[in-house]
PDB file of C-alpha atoms in Angstrom:
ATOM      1  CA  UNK D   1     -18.130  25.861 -54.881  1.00 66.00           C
ATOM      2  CA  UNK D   2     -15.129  23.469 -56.472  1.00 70.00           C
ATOM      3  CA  UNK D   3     -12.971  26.252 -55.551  1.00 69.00           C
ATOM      4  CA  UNK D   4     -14.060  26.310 -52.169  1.00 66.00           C
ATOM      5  CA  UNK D   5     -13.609  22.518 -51.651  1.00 64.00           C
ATOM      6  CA  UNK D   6     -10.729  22.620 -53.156  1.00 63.00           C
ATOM      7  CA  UNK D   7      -9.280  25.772 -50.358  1.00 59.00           C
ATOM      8  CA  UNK D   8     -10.354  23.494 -47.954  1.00 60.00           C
ATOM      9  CA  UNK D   9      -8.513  20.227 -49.013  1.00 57.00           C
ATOM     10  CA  UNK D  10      -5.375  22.058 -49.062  1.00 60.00           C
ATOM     11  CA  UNK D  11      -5.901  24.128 -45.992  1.00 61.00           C
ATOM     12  CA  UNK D  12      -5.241  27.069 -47.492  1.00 68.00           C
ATOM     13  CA  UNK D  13      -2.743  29.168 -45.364  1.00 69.00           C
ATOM     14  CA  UNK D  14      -4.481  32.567 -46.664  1.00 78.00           C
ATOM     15  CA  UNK D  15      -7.414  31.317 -45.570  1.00 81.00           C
ATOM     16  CA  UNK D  16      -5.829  30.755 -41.895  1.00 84.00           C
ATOM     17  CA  UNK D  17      -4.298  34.183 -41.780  1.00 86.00           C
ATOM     18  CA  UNK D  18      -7.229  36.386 -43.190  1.00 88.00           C
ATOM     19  CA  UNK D  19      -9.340  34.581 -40.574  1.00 89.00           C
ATOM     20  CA  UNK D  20      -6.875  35.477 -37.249  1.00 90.00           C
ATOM     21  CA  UNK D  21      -6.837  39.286 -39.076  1.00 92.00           C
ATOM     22  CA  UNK D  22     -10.126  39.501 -39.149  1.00 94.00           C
ATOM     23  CA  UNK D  23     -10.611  38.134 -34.912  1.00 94.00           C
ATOM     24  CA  UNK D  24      -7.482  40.421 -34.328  1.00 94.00           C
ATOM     25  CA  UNK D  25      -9.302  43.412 -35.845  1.00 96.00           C
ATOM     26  CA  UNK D  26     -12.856  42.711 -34.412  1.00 96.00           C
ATOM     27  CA  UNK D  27     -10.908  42.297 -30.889  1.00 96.00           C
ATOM     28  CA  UNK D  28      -9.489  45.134 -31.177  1.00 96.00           C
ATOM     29  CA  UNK D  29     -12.636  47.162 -32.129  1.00 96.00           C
ATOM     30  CA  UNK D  30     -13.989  45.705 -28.745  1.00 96.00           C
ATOM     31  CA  UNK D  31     -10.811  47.268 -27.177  1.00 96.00           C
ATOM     32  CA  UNK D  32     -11.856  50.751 -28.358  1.00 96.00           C
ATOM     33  CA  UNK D  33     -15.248  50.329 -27.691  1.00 96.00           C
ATOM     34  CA  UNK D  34     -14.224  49.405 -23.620  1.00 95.00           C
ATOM     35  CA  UNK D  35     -11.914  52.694 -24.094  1.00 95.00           C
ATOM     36  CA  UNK D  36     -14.986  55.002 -25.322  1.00 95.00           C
ATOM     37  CA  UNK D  37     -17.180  53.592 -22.812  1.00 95.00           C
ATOM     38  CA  UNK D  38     -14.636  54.551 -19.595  1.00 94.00           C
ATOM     39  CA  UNK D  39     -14.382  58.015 -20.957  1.00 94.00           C
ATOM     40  CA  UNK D  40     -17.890  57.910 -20.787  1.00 95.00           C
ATOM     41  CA  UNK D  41     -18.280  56.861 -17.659  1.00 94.00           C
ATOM     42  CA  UNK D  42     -20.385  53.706 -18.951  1.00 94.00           C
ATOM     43  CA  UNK D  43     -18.290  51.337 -16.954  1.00 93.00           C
ATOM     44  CA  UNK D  44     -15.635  51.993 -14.415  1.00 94.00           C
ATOM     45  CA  UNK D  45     -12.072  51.045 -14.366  1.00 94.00           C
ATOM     46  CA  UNK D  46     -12.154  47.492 -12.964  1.00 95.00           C
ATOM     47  CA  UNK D  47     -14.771  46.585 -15.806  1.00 96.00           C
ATOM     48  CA  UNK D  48     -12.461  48.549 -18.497  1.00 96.00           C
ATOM     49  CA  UNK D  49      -9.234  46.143 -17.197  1.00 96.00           C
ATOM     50  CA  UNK D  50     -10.936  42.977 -17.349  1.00 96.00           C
ATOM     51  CA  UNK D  51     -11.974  43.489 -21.318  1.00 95.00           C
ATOM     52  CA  UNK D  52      -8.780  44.467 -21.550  1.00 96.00           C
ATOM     53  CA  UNK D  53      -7.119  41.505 -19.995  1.00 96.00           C
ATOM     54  CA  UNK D  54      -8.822  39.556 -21.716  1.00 96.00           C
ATOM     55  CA  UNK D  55      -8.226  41.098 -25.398  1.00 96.00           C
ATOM     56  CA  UNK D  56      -4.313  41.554 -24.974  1.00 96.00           C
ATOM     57  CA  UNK D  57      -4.338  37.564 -23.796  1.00 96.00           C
ATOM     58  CA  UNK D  58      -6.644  36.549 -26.716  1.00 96.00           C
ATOM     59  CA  UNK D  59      -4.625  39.187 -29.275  1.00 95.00           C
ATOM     60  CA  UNK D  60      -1.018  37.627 -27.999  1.00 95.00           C
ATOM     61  CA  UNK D  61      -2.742  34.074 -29.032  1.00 94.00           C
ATOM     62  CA  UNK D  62      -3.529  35.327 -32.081  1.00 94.00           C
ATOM     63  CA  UNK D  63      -0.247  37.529 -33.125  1.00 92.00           C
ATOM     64  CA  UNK D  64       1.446  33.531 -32.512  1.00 92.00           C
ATOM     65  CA  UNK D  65      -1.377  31.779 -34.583  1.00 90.00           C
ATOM     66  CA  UNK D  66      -0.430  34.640 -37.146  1.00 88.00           C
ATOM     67  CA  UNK D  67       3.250  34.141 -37.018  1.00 89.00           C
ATOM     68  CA  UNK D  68       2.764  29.669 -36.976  1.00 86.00           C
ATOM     69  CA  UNK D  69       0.849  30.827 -40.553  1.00 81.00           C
ATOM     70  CA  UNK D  70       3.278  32.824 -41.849  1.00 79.00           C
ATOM     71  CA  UNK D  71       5.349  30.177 -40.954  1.00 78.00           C
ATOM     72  CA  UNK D  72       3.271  27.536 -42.724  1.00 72.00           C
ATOM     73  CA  UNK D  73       3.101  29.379 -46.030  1.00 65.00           C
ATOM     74  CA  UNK D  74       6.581  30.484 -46.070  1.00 69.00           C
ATOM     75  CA  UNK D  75       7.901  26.284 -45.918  1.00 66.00           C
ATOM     76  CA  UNK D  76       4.533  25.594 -48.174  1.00 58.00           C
ATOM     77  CA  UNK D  77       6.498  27.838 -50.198  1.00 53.00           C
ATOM     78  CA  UNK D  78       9.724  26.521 -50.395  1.00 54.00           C
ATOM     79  CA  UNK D  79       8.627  22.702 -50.307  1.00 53.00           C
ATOM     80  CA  UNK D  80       7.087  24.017 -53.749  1.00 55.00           C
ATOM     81  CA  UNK D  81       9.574  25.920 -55.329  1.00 56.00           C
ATOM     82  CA  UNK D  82      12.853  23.477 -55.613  1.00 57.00           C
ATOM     83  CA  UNK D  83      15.943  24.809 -57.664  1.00 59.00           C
ATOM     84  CA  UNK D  84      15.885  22.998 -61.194  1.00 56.00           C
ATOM     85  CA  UNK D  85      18.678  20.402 -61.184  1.00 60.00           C
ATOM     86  CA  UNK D  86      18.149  19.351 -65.316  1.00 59.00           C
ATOM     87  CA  UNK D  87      21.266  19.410 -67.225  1.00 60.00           C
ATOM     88  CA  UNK D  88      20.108  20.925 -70.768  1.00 56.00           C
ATOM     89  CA  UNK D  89      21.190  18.618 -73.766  1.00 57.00           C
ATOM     90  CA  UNK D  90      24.352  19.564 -76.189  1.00 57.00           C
ATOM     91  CA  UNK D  91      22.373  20.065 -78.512  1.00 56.00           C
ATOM     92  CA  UNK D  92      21.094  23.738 -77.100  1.00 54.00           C
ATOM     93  CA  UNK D  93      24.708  25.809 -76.850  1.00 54.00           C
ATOM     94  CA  UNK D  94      24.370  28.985 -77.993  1.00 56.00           C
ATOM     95  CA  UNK D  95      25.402  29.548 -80.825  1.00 55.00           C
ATOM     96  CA  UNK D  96      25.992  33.006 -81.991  1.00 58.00           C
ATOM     97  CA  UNK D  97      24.898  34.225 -85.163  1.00 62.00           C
ATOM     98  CA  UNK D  98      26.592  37.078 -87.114  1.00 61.00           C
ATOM     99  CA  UNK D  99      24.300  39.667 -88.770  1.00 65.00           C
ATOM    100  CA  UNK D 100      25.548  41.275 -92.112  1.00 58.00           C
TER     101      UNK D 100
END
């Protein structure tokens, strides 16, 4: 449960992007269903184009949600991961040591 809050606070980005796969894939499932179905002869062609209006519109929203989170996690990255600008002291040259 502390781990949960704690996704939460941050706002997670894999959160985010495991979410829009998961709406991609179930609207794409829907897709094939509509598909099966007009083979069938369940619904006819004007039904079949509507669905599938309406899935390539709601997919396209999606693929740009999916891209904004890659986005996200990509700078969350970076803002994270700064090059180390600490000079280390004289005192740790290398010095090399012979072996008789």
């Amino acid at each position: 449960m502390l781990k949960q809050n704690f996704e939460k606070f941050i706002n997670n980005p894999n959160h985010e992007r495991k979410a829009v796969l998961l709406e991609i894939d179930r609207l794409n499932n829907r897709l094939k269903i509509a598909r099966s179905k007009l083979l069938e002869n369940i619904i006819d062609n004007e039904e079949y184009f509507e669905v599938k209006k309406e899935c390539k519109d709601q997919l396209e929203k999606l693929e740009g949600k999916l891209t904004k989170v890659e986005d996200k996690k990509k700078n969350r990255f970076t803002e994270t991961t700064r090059p180390c600008t600490i000079e280390p002291p004289d005192s740790m040259f290398y010095y090399p040591i012979s072996i008789k």
